[in-house]
């Protein structure tokens, strides 16, 4: 039977490429019996969605619950520093346009 | 485009800047270089403002520009030979310690259930821990993970960018995920304690 270390290899691989039928079956079988590996698979899946969490959430329509959000969304308020940097970028874009 | 919507766009740009910055910093592992990349991306976004089609969200569009700049910067670094070579066959002590000889989890390394995993992204502490854990990865490993999971490249494209074989990319990603998982779990426990 496949052991945990090999199972984690397949859990990781399936996020990057399709598994063979044999790999898929041995992984499913192992996961049925091993709760630690089930936790691991969930957490790999979460790491896989980290990129979307970065540039996806901000475009979601803002409903009434938007104020309750924190984390990445908490940064969604521009500071003076950010506004200043945008002004600098605008000046630079204008300067490049004229050159 | 009216002046009013233009101003709105610039406000949006300022609002998304902190997130652009943390994304760039995670990928480049260098604060000054990240500031530069974000500034370049914002200049490009302002210059190309008219070409924003509105089909994707504005922020997604700006993120796309930043990703393009980051890839470009990475290619230049590579050309200038600023990369350590990949150490392909090296076994990894930190990973070996997570498992027993027979391949079972070591007693102190068994993955625990994380409470509310799906809400983690809403949690500021998650990002703090994630940030620190990314920095604790070896540079080469972090780069491949970031190309895959932050930039969203396929392993095939990563192999072309980085110059490794696909099998090697899978080994690196496997190690990165195991290490990040363990590091995040540890960080969260300490946080809760």
mmCIF file with all atom_site columns, N, CA and C in Angstrom, chain B residues 12-53:
data_model
loop_
_atom_site.group_PDB
_atom_site.id
_atom_site.type_symbol
_atom_site.label_atom_id
_atom_site.label_alt_id
_atom_site.label_comp_id
_atom_site.label_asym_id
_atom_site.label_entity_id
_atom_site.label_seq_id
_atom_site.pdbx_PDB_ins_code
_atom_site.Cartn_x
_atom_site.Cartn_y
_atom_site.Cartn_z
_atom_site.occupancy
_atom_site.B_iso_or_equiv
_atom_site.pdbx_formal_charge
_atom_site.auth_seq_id
_atom_site.auth_comp_id
_atom_site.auth_asym_id
_atom_site.auth_atom_id
_atom_site.pdbx_PDB_model_num
ATOM 1   N N  . UNK B 1 12 ? -8.840  54.049 -7.756  1.00 0.00 ? 12 UNK B N  1
ATOM 2   C CA . UNK B 1 12 ? -8.817  52.593 -7.680  1.00 0.00 ? 12 UNK B CA 1
ATOM 3   C C  . UNK B 1 12 ? -7.393  52.061 -7.701  1.00 0.00 ? 12 UNK B C  1
ATOM 4   N N  . UNK B 1 13 ? -6.583  52.697 -8.540  1.00 0.00 ? 13 UNK B N  1
ATOM 5   C CA . UNK B 1 13 ? -5.184  52.294 -8.659  1.00 0.00 ? 13 UNK B CA 1
ATOM 6   C C  . UNK B 1 13 ? -4.474  52.464 -7.318  1.00 0.00 ? 13 UNK B C  1
ATOM 7   N N  . UNK B 1 14 ? -4.732  53.605 -6.678  1.00 0.00 ? 14 UNK B N  1
ATOM 8   C CA . UNK B 1 14 ? -4.130  53.852 -5.366  1.00 0.00 ? 14 UNK B CA 1
ATOM 9   C C  . UNK B 1 14 ? -4.628  52.816 -4.354  1.00 0.00 ? 14 UNK B C  1
ATOM 10  N N  . UNK B 1 15 ? -5.900  52.453 -4.476  1.00 0.00 ? 15 UNK B N  1
ATOM 11  C CA . UNK B 1 15 ? -6.471  51.508 -3.515  1.00 0.00 ? 15 UNK B CA 1
ATOM 12  C C  . UNK B 1 15 ? -5.904  50.104 -3.681  1.00 0.00 ? 15 UNK B C  1
ATOM 13  N N  . UNK B 1 16 ? -5.553  49.761 -4.913  1.00 0.00 ? 16 UNK B N  1
ATOM 14  C CA . UNK B 1 16 ? -5.066  48.399 -5.147  1.00 0.00 ? 16 UNK B CA 1
ATOM 15  C C  . UNK B 1 16 ? -3.541  48.308 -4.958  1.00 0.00 ? 16 UNK B C  1
ATOM 16  N N  . UNK B 1 17 ? -2.903  49.475 -4.851  1.00 0.00 ? 17 UNK B N  1
ATOM 17  C CA . UNK B 1 17 ? -1.437  49.489 -4.761  1.00 0.00 ? 17 UNK B CA 1
ATOM 18  C C  . UNK B 1 17 ? -0.860  48.664 -3.606  1.00 0.00 ? 17 UNK B C  1
ATOM 19  N N  . UNK B 1 18 ? -1.415  48.741 -2.392  1.00 0.00 ? 18 UNK B N  1
ATOM 20  C CA . UNK B 1 18 ? -0.830  47.918 -1.321  1.00 0.00 ? 18 UNK B CA 1
ATOM 21  C C  . UNK B 1 18 ? -0.805  46.436 -1.669  1.00 0.00 ? 18 UNK B C  1
ATOM 22  N N  . UNK B 1 19 ? -1.837  46.012 -2.362  1.00 0.00 ? 19 UNK B N  1
ATOM 23  C CA . UNK B 1 19 ? -1.898  44.599 -2.701  1.00 0.00 ? 19 UNK B CA 1
ATOM 24  C C  . UNK B 1 19 ? -0.929  44.248 -3.833  1.00 0.00 ? 19 UNK B C  1
ATOM 25  N N  . UNK B 1 20 ? -0.803  45.153 -4.785  1.00 0.00 ? 20 UNK B N  1
ATOM 26  C CA . UNK B 1 20 ? 0.195   44.961 -5.844  1.00 0.00 ? 20 UNK B CA 1
ATOM 27  C C  . UNK B 1 20 ? 1.575   44.827 -5.217  1.00 0.00 ? 20 UNK B C  1
ATOM 28  N N  . UNK B 1 21 ? 1.813   45.709 -4.230  1.00 0.00 ? 21 UNK B N  1
ATOM 29  C CA . UNK B 1 21 ? 3.119   45.738 -3.593  1.00 0.00 ? 21 UNK B CA 1
ATOM 30  C C  . UNK B 1 21 ? 3.408   44.448 -2.839  1.00 0.00 ? 21 UNK B C  1
ATOM 31  N N  . UNK B 1 22 ? 2.437   43.955 -2.120  1.00 0.00 ? 22 UNK B N  1
ATOM 32  C CA . UNK B 1 22 ? 2.712   42.741 -1.354  1.00 0.00 ? 22 UNK B CA 1
ATOM 33  C C  . UNK B 1 22 ? 2.859   41.541 -2.297  1.00 0.00 ? 22 UNK B C  1
ATOM 34  N N  . UNK B 1 23 ? 2.125   41.547 -3.407  1.00 0.00 ? 23 UNK B N  1
ATOM 35  C CA . UNK B 1 23 ? 2.273   40.497 -4.419  1.00 0.00 ? 23 UNK B CA 1
ATOM 36  C C  . UNK B 1 23 ? 3.677   40.529 -5.017  1.00 0.00 ? 23 UNK B C  1
ATOM 37  N N  . UNK B 1 24 ? 4.122   41.719 -5.392  1.00 0.00 ? 24 UNK B N  1
ATOM 38  C CA . UNK B 1 24 ? 5.446   41.864 -6.018  1.00 0.00 ? 24 UNK B CA 1
ATOM 39  C C  . UNK B 1 24 ? 6.554   41.516 -5.025  1.00 0.00 ? 24 UNK B C  1
ATOM 40  N N  . UNK B 1 25 ? 6.352   41.911 -3.771  1.00 0.00 ? 25 UNK B N  1
ATOM 41  C CA . UNK B 1 25 ? 7.375   41.646 -2.761  1.00 0.00 ? 25 UNK B CA 1
ATOM 42  C C  . UNK B 1 25 ? 7.510   40.146 -2.515  1.00 0.00 ? 25 UNK B C  1
ATOM 43  N N  . UNK B 1 26 ? 6.363   39.475 -2.533  1.00 0.00 ? 26 UNK B N  1
ATOM 44  C CA . UNK B 1 26 ? 6.410   38.038 -2.323  1.00 0.00 ? 26 UNK B CA 1
ATOM 45  C C  . UNK B 1 26 ? 7.141   37.338 -3.467  1.00 0.00 ? 26 UNK B C  1
ATOM 46  N N  . UNK B 1 27 ? 6.951   37.855 -4.661  1.00 0.00 ? 27 UNK B N  1
ATOM 47  C CA . UNK B 1 27 ? 7.595   37.220 -5.811  1.00 0.00 ? 27 UNK B CA 1
ATOM 48  C C  . UNK B 1 27 ? 9.077   37.581 -5.898  1.00 0.00 ? 27 UNK B C  1
ATOM 49  N N  . UNK B 1 28 ? 9.412   38.836 -5.659  1.00 0.00 ? 28 UNK B N  1
ATOM 50  C CA . UNK B 1 28 ? 10.802  39.300 -5.849  1.00 0.00 ? 28 UNK B CA 1
ATOM 51  C C  . UNK B 1 28 ? 11.643  39.161 -4.582  1.00 0.00 ? 28 UNK B C  1
ATOM 52  N N  . UNK B 1 29 ? 10.995  39.073 -3.426  1.00 0.00 ? 29 UNK B N  1
ATOM 53  C CA . UNK B 1 29 ? 11.685  38.980 -2.140  1.00 0.00 ? 29 UNK B CA 1
ATOM 54  C C  . UNK B 1 29 ? 12.619  40.157 -1.914  1.00 0.00 ? 29 UNK B C  1
ATOM 55  N N  . UNK B 1 30 ? 12.219  41.307 -2.365  1.00 0.00 ? 30 UNK B N  1
ATOM 56  C CA . UNK B 1 30 ? 13.067  42.491 -2.222  1.00 0.00 ? 30 UNK B CA 1
ATOM 57  C C  . UNK B 1 30 ? 12.146  43.705 -2.271  1.00 0.00 ? 30 UNK B C  1
ATOM 58  N N  . UNK B 1 31 ? 12.140  44.476 -1.179  1.00 0.00 ? 31 UNK B N  1
ATOM 59  C CA . UNK B 1 31 ? 11.150  45.542 -1.079  1.00 0.00 ? 31 UNK B CA 1
ATOM 60  C C  . UNK B 1 31 ? 11.367  46.641 -2.117  1.00 0.00 ? 31 UNK B C  1
ATOM 61  N N  . UNK B 1 32 ? 12.628  47.051 -2.288  1.00 0.00 ? 32 UNK B N  1
ATOM 62  C CA . UNK B 1 32 ? 12.909  48.143 -3.226  1.00 0.00 ? 32 UNK B CA 1
ATOM 63  C C  . UNK B 1 32 ? 12.570  47.729 -4.656  1.00 0.00 ? 32 UNK B C  1
ATOM 64  N N  . UNK B 1 33 ? 12.954  46.503 -5.016  1.00 0.00 ? 33 UNK B N  1
ATOM 65  C CA . UNK B 1 33 ? 12.663  46.003 -6.364  1.00 0.00 ? 33 UNK B CA 1
ATOM 66  C C  . UNK B 1 33 ? 11.157  45.900 -6.582  1.00 0.00 ? 33 UNK B C  1
ATOM 67  N N  . UNK B 1 34 ? 10.425  45.531 -5.520  1.00 0.00 ? 34 UNK B N  1
ATOM 68  C CA . UNK B 1 34 ? 8.970   45.425 -5.620  1.00 0.00 ? 34 UNK B CA 1
ATOM 69  C C  . UNK B 1 34 ? 8.343   46.800 -5.834  1.00 0.00 ? 34 UNK B C  1
ATOM 70  N N  . UNK B 1 35 ? 8.851   47.809 -5.091  1.00 0.00 ? 35 UNK B N  1
ATOM 71  C CA . UNK B 1 35 ? 8.363   49.178 -5.275  1.00 0.00 ? 35 UNK B CA 1
ATOM 72  C C  . UNK B 1 35 ? 8.544   49.618 -6.721  1.00 0.00 ? 35 UNK B C  1
ATOM 73  N N  . UNK B 1 36 ? 9.720   49.326 -7.266  1.00 0.00 ? 36 UNK B N  1
ATOM 74  C CA . UNK B 1 36 ? 10.025  49.716 -8.653  1.00 0.00 ? 36 UNK B CA 1
ATOM 75  C C  . UNK B 1 36 ? 9.081   49.031 -9.636  1.00 0.00 ? 36 UNK B C  1
ATOM 76  N N  . UNK B 1 37 ? 8.891   47.728 -9.451  1.00 0.00 ? 37 UNK B N  1
ATOM 77  C CA . UNK B 1 37 ? 8.048   46.965 -10.379 1.00 0.00 ? 37 UNK B CA 1
ATOM 78  C C  . UNK B 1 37 ? 6.609   47.482 -10.347 1.00 0.00 ? 37 UNK B C  1
ATOM 79  N N  . UNK B 1 38 ? 6.122   47.786 -9.132  1.00 0.00 ? 38 UNK B N  1
ATOM 80  C CA . UNK B 1 38 ? 4.748   48.279 -8.991  1.00 0.00 ? 38 UNK B CA 1
ATOM 81  C C  . UNK B 1 38 ? 4.619   49.662 -9.629  1.00 0.00 ? 38 UNK B C  1
ATOM 82  N N  . UNK B 1 39 ? 5.637   50.499 -9.429  1.00 0.00 ? 39 UNK B N  1
ATOM 83  C CA . UNK B 1 39 ? 5.584   51.837 -10.019 1.00 0.00 ? 39 UNK B CA 1
ATOM 84  C C  . UNK B 1 39 ? 5.546   51.741 -11.546 1.00 0.00 ? 39 UNK B C  1
ATOM 85  N N  . UNK B 1 40 ? 6.393   50.861 -12.095 1.00 0.00 ? 40 UNK B N  1
ATOM 86  C CA . UNK B 1 40 ? 6.400   50.656 -13.549 1.00 0.00 ? 40 UNK B CA 1
ATOM 87  C C  . UNK B 1 40 ? 5.043   50.148 -14.036 1.00 0.00 ? 40 UNK B C  1
ATOM 88  N N  . UNK B 1 41 ? 4.461   49.242 -13.280 1.00 0.00 ? 41 UNK B N  1
ATOM 89  C CA . UNK B 1 41 ? 3.154   48.691 -13.675 1.00 0.00 ? 41 UNK B CA 1
ATOM 90  C C  . UNK B 1 41 ? 2.078   49.773 -13.634 1.00 0.00 ? 41 UNK B C  1
ATOM 91  N N  . UNK B 1 42 ? 2.154   50.652 -12.641 1.00 0.00 ? 42 UNK B N  1
ATOM 92  C CA . UNK B 1 42 ? 1.143   51.717 -12.546 1.00 0.00 ? 42 UNK B CA 1
ATOM 93  C C  . UNK B 1 42 ? 1.313   52.725 -13.672 1.00 0.00 ? 42 UNK B C  1
ATOM 94  N N  . UNK B 1 43 ? 2.560   53.043 -14.016 1.00 0.00 ? 43 UNK B N  1
ATOM 95  C CA . UNK B 1 43 ? 2.802   53.944 -15.151 1.00 0.00 ? 43 UNK B CA 1
ATOM 96  C C  . UNK B 1 43 ? 2.217   53.326 -16.423 1.00 0.00 ? 43 UNK B C  1
ATOM 97  N N  . UNK B 1 44 ? 2.487   52.035 -16.618 1.00 0.00 ? 44 UNK B N  1
ATOM 98  C CA . UNK B 1 44 ? 1.963   51.350 -17.803 1.00 0.00 ? 44 UNK B CA 1
ATOM 99  C C  . UNK B 1 44 ? 0.440   51.341 -17.795 1.00 0.00 ? 44 UNK B C  1
ATOM 100 N N  . UNK B 1 45 ? -0.155  51.144 -16.615 1.00 0.00 ? 45 UNK B N  1
ATOM 101 C CA . UNK B 1 45 ? -1.622  51.126 -16.528 1.00 0.00 ? 45 UNK B CA 1
ATOM 102 C C  . UNK B 1 45 ? -2.203  52.484 -16.904 1.00 0.00 ? 45 UNK B C  1
ATOM 103 N N  . UNK B 1 46 ? -1.530  53.549 -16.475 1.00 0.00 ? 46 UNK B N  1
ATOM 104 C CA . UNK B 1 46 ? -2.005  54.905 -16.807 1.00 0.00 ? 46 UNK B CA 1
ATOM 105 C C  . UNK B 1 46 ? -1.824  55.166 -18.307 1.00 0.00 ? 46 UNK B C  1
ATOM 106 N N  . UNK B 1 47 ? -0.674  54.758 -18.832 1.00 0.00 ? 47 UNK B N  1
ATOM 107 C CA . UNK B 1 47 ? -0.403  54.959 -20.270 1.00 0.00 ? 47 UNK B CA 1
ATOM 108 C C  . UNK B 1 47 ? -1.401  54.195 -21.141 1.00 0.00 ? 47 UNK B C  1
ATOM 109 N N  . UNK B 1 48 ? -1.715  52.980 -20.676 1.00 0.00 ? 48 UNK B N  1
ATOM 110 C CA . UNK B 1 48 ? -2.559  52.111 -21.513 1.00 0.00 ? 48 UNK B CA 1
ATOM 111 C C  . UNK B 1 48 ? -4.023  52.189 -21.118 1.00 0.00 ? 48 UNK B C  1
ATOM 112 N N  . UNK B 1 49 ? -4.355  53.191 -20.343 1.00 0.00 ? 49 UNK B N  1
ATOM 113 C CA . UNK B 1 49 ? -5.690  53.271 -19.776 1.00 0.00 ? 49 UNK B CA 1
ATOM 114 C C  . UNK B 1 49 ? -6.795  53.044 -20.814 1.00 0.00 ? 49 UNK B C  1
ATOM 115 N N  . UNK B 1 50 ? -6.588  53.592 -22.009 1.00 0.00 ? 50 UNK B N  1
ATOM 116 C CA . UNK B 1 50 ? -7.625  53.490 -23.046 1.00 0.00 ? 50 UNK B CA 1
ATOM 117 C C  . UNK B 1 50 ? -7.820  52.056 -23.534 1.00 0.00 ? 50 UNK B C  1
ATOM 118 N N  . UNK B 1 51 ? -6.781  51.242 -23.382 1.00 0.00 ? 51 UNK B N  1
ATOM 119 C CA . UNK B 1 51 ? -6.886  49.880 -23.910 1.00 0.00 ? 51 UNK B CA 1
ATOM 120 C C  . UNK B 1 51 ? -7.562  48.924 -22.920 1.00 0.00 ? 51 UNK B C  1
ATOM 121 N N  . UNK B 1 52 ? -7.911  49.452 -21.734 1.00 0.00 ? 52 UNK B N  1
ATOM 122 C CA . UNK B 1 52 ? -8.661  48.612 -20.793 1.00 0.00 ? 52 UNK B CA 1
ATOM 123 C C  . UNK B 1 52 ? -10.057 48.380 -21.353 1.00 0.00 ? 52 UNK B C  1
ATOM 124 N N  . UNK B 1 53 ? -10.362 47.104 -21.597 1.00 0.00 ? 53 UNK B N  1
ATOM 125 C CA . UNK B 1 53 ? -11.593 46.792 -22.334 1.00 0.00 ? 53 UNK B CA 1
ATOM 126 C C  . UNK B 1 53 ? -12.810 46.725 -21.426 1.00 0.00 ? 53 UNK B C  1
#
